[in-house]
Coordinates of N, CA and C in Angstrom, one line a residue:
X1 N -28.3 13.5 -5.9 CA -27.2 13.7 -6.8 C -25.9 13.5 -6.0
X2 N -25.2 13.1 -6.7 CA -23.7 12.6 -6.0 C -22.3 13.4 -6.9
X3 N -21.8 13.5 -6.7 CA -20.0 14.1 -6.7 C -19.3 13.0 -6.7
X4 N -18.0 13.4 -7.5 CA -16.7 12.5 -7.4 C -15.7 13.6 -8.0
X5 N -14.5 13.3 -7.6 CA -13.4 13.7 -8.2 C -12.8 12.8 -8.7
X6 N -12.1 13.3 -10.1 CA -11.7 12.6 -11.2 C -10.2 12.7 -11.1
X7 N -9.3 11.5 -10.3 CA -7.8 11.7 -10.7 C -7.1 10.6 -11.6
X8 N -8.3 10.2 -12.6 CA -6.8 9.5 -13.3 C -6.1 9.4 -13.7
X9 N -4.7 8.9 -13.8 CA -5.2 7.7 -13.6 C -5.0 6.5 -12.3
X10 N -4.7 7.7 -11.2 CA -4.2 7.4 -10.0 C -5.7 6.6 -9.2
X11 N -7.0 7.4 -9.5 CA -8.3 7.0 -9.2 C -9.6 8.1 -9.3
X12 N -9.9 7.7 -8.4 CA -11.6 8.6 -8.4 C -12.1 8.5 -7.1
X13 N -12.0 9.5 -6.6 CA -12.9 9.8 -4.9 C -15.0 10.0 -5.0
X14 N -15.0 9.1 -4.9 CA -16.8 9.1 -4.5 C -17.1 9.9 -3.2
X15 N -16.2 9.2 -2.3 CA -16.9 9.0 -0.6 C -15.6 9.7 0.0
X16 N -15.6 9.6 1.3 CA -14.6 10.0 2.2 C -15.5 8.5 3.2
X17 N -14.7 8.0 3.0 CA -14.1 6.0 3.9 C -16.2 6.3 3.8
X18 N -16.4 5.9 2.6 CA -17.9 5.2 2.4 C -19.2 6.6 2.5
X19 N -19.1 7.3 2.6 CA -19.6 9.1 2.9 C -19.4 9.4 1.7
X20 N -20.6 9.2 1.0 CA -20.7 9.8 -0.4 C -20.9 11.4 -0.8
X21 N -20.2 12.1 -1.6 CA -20.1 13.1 -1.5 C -21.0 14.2 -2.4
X22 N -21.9 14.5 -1.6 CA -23.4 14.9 -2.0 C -23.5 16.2 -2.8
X23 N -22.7 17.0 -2.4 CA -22.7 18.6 -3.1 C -21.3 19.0 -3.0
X24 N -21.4 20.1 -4.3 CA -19.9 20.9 -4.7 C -19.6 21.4 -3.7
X25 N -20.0 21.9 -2.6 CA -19.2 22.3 -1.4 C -18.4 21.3 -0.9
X26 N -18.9 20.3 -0.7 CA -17.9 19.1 -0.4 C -17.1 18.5 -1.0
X27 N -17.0 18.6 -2.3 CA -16.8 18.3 -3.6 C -15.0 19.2 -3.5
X28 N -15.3 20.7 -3.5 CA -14.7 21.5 -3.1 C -13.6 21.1 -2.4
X29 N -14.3 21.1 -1.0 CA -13.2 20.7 -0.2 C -12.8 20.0 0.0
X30 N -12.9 17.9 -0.3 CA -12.0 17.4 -0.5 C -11.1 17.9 -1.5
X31 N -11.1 18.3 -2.9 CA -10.3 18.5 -3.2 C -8.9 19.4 -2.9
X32 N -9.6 20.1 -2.4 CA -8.7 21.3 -1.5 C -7.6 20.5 -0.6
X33 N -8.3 19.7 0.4 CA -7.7 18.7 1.2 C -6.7 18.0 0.5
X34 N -7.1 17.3 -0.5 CA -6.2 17.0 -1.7 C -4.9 17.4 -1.8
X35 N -5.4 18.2 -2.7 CA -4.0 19.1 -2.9 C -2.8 19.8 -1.9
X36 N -3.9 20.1 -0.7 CA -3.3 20.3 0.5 C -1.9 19.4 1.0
X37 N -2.1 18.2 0.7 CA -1.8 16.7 0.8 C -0.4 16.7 0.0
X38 N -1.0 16.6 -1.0 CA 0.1 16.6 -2.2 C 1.0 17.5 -1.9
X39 N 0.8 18.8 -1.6 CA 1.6 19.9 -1.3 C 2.9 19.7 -0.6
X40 N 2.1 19.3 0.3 CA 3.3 18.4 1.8 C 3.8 17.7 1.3
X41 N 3.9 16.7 0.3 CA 4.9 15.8 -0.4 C 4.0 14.4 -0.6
X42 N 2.8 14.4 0.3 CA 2.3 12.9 0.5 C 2.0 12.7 -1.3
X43 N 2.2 11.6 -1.7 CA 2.2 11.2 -3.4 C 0.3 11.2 -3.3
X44 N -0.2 11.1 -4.6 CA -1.2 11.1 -4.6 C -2.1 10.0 -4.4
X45 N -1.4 8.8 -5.0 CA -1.8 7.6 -4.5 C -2.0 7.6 -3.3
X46 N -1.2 7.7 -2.1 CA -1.0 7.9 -0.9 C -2.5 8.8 -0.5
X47 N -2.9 9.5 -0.6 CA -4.1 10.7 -0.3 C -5.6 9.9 -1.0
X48 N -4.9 9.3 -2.1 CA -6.6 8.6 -2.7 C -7.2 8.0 -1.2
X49 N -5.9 7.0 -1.1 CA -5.7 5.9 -0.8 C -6.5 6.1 0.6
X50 N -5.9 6.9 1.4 CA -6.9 7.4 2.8 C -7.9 7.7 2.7
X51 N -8.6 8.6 1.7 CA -10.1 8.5 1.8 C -10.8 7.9 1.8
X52 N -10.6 6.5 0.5 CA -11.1 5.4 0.7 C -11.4 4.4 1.7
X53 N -12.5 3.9 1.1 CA -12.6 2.7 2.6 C -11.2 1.7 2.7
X54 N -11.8 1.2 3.9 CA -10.3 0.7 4.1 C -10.4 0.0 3.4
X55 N -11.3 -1.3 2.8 CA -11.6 -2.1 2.2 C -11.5 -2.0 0.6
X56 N -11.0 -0.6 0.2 CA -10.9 -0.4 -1.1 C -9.9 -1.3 -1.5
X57 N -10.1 -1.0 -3.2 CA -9.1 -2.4 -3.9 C -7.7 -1.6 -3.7
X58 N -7.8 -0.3 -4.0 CA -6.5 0.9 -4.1 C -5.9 0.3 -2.5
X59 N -6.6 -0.2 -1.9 CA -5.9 0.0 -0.4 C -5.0 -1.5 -0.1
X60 N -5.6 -2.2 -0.7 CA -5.1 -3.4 -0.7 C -3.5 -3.6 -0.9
X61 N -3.0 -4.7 0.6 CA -1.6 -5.1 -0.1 C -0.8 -5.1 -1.3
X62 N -1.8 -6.1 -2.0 CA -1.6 -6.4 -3.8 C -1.1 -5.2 -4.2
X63 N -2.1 -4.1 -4.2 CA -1.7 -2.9 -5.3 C -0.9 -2.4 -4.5
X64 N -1.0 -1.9 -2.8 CA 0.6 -1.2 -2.9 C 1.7 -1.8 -2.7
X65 N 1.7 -3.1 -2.8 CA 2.8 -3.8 -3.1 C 3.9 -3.6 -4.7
X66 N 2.9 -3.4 -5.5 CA 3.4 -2.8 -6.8 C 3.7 -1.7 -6.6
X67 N 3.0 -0.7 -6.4 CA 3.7 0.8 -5.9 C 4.9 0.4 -5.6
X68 N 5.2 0.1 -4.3 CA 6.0 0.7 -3.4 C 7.4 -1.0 -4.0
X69 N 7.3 -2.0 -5.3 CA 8.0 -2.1 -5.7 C 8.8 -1.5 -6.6
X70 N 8.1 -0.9 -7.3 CA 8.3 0.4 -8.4 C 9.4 1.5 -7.3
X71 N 8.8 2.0 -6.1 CA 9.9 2.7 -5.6 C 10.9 2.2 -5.1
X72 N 11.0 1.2 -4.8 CA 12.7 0.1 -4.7 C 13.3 0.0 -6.1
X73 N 12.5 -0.4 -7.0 CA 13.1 -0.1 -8.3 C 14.2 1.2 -8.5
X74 N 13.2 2.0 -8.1 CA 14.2 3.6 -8.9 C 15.3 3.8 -7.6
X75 N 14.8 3.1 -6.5 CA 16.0 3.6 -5.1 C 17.1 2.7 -6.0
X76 N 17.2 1.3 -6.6 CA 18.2 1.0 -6.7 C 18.7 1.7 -8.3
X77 N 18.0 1.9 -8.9 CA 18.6 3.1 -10.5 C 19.5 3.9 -10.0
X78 N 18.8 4.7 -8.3 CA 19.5 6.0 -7.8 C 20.5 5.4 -6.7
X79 N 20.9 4.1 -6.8 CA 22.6 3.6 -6.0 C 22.0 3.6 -4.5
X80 N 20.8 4.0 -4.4 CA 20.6 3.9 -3.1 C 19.9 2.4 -2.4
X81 N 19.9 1.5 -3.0 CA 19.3 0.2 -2.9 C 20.0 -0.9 -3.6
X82 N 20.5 -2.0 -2.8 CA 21.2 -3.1 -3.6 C 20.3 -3.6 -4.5
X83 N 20.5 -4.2 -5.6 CA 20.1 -4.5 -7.1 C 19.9 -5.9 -6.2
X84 N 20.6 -6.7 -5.8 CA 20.6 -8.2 -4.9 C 19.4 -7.9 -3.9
X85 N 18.9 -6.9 -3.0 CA 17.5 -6.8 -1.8 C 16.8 -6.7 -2.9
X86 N 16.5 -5.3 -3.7 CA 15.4 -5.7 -4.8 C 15.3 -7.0 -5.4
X87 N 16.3 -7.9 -5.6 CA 15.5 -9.0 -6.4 C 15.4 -9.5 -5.4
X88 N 15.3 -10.0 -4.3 CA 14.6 -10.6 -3.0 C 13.1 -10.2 -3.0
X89 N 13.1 -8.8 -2.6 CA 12.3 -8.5 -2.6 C 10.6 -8.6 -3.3
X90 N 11.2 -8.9 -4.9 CA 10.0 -9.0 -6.1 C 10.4 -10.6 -5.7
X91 N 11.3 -11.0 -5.2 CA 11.0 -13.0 -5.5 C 9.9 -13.2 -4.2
X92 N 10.1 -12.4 -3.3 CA 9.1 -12.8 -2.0 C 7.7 -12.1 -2.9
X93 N 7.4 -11.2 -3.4 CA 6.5 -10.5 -3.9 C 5.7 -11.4 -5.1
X94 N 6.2 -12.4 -5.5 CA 5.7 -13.1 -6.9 C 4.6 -13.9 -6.7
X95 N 3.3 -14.2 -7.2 CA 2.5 -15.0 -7.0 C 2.9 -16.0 -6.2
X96 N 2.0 -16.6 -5.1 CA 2.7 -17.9 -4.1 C 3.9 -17.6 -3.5
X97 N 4.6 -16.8 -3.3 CA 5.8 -15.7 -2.5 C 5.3 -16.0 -1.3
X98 N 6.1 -15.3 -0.4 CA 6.0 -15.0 1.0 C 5.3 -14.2 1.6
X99 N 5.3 -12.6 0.0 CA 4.1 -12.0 0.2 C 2.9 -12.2 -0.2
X100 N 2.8 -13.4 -0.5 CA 0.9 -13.9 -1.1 C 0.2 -13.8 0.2
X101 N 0.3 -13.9 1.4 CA -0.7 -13.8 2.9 C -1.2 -13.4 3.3
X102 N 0.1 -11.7 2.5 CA -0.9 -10.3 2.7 C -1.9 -9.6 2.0
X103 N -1.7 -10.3 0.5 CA -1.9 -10.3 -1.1 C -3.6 -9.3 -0.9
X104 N -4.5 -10.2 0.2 CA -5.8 -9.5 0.1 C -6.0 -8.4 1.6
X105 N -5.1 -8.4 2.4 CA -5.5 -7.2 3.3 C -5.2 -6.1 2.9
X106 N -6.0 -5.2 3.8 CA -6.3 -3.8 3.4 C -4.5 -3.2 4.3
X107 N -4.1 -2.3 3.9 CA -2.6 -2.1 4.6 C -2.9 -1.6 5.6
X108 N -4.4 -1.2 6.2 CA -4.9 -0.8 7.2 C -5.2 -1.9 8.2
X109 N -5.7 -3.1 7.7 CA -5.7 -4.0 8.8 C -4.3 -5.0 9.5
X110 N -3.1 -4.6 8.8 CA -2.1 -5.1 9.1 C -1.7 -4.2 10.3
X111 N -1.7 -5.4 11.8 CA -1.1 -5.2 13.0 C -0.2 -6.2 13.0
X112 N 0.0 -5.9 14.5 CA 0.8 -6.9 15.4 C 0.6 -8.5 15.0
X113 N -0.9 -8.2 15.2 CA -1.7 -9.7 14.9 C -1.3 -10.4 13.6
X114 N -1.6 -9.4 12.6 CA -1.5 -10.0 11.5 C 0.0 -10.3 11.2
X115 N 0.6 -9.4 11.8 CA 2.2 -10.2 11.7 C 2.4 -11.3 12.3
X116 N 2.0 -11.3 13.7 CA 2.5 -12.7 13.9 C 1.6 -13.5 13.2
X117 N 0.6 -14.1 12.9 CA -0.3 -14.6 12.0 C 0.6 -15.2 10.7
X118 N 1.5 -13.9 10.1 CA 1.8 -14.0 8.7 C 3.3 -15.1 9.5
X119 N 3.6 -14.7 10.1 CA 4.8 -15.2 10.9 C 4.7 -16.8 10.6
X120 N 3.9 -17.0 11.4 CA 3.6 -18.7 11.7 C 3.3 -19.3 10.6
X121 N 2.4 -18.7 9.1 CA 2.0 -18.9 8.2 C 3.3 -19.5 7.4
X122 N 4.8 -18.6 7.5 CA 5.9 -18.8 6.7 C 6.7 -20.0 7.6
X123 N 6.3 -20.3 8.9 CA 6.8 -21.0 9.8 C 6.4 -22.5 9.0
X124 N 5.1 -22.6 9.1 CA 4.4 -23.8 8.6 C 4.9 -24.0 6.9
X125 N 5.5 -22.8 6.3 CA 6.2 -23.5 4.8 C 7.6 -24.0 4.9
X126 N 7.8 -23.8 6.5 CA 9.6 -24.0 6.1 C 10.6 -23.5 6.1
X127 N 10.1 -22.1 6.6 CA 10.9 -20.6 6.4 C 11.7 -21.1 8.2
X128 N 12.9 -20.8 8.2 CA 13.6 -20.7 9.6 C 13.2 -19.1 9.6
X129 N 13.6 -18.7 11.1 CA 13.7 -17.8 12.0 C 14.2 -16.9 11.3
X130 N 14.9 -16.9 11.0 CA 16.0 -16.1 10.1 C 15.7 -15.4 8.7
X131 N 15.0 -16.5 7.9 CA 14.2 -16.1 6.7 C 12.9 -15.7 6.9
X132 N 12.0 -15.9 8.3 CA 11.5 -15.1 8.5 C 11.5 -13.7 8.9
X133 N 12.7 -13.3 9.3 CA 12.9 -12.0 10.1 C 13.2 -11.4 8.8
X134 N 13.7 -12.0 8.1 CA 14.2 -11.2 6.6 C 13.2 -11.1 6.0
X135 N 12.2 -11.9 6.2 CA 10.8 -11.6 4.9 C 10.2 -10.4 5.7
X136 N 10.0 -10.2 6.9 CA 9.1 -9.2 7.6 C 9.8 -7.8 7.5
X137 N 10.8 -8.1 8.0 CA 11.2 -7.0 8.3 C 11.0 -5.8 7.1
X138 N 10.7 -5.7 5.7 CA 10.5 -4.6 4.9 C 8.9 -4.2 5.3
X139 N 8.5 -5.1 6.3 CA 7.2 -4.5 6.5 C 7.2 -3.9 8.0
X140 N 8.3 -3.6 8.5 CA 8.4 -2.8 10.2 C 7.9 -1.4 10.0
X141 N 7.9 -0.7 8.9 CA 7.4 0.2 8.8 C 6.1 0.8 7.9
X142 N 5.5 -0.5 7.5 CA 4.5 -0.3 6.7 C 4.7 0.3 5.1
X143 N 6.0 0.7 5.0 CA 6.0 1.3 3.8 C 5.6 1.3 2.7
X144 N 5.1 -0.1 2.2 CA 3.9 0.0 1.2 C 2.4 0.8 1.2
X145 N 1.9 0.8 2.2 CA 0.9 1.5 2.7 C 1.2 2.8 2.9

């Protein structure tokens, strides 16, 4: 018999990163952990997101690219974000964009490597130095992830 926690519409915990979660005691305490989580401020997405394997779809670039567009959205509603970087930002973000490279990694497998990787990738379309430092740089801190 197997357990899950039900958070939709954010997701659904089976496993802890592929560790399927066999009985209510465990059941229990991830959720506990959970909430623990939330407590601290981390958003809930954020908390699914680590349990899962890294390879989950929730973990993928793609989806927290949408998240964490949606939060540049409201930074610029709240004056805190130029309205001109947000629309950079979703034009690099658009199918075939700049950010198509990252589109299927897990935000977990994004290093060094895969920067410079993604680097050379924008090098080979034509991107100067310059527009590449500006495409990367919203990723120096992983903040989608």
């Amino acid at each position: 018999m197997s357990y899950f926690l039900d958070f939709r519409p954010y997701g659904t915990l089976w496993s802890h990163h592929g560790i399927a979660i066999r009985d209510v005691d465990t059941a229990t305490r991830f959720l506990e952990q959970v909430r623990a989580r939330v407590a601290d401020g981390n958003s809930l997405s954020e908390v699914l997101a680590s349990y899962m394997p890294e390879k989950a779809k929730l973990n993928s670039v793609g989806v927290q690219l949408i998240r964490w567009l949606e939060i540049k959205r409201r930074a610029v509603e709240a004056h805190d974000l130029s309205p001109t970087y947000h629309r950079e930002l979703k034009r690099y973000a658009r199918e075939g964009g700049e950010f198509s490279y990252l589109a299927h990694y897990s935000v977990y497998e994004i290093d060094f490597a895969a920067l410079e990787d993604w680097s050379l990738w924008l090098a080979d379309r034509g991107l100067s130095p310059k527009t590449r430092r500006n495409v990367l740089v919203p990723c120096h801190t992983k903040s989608w992830g």
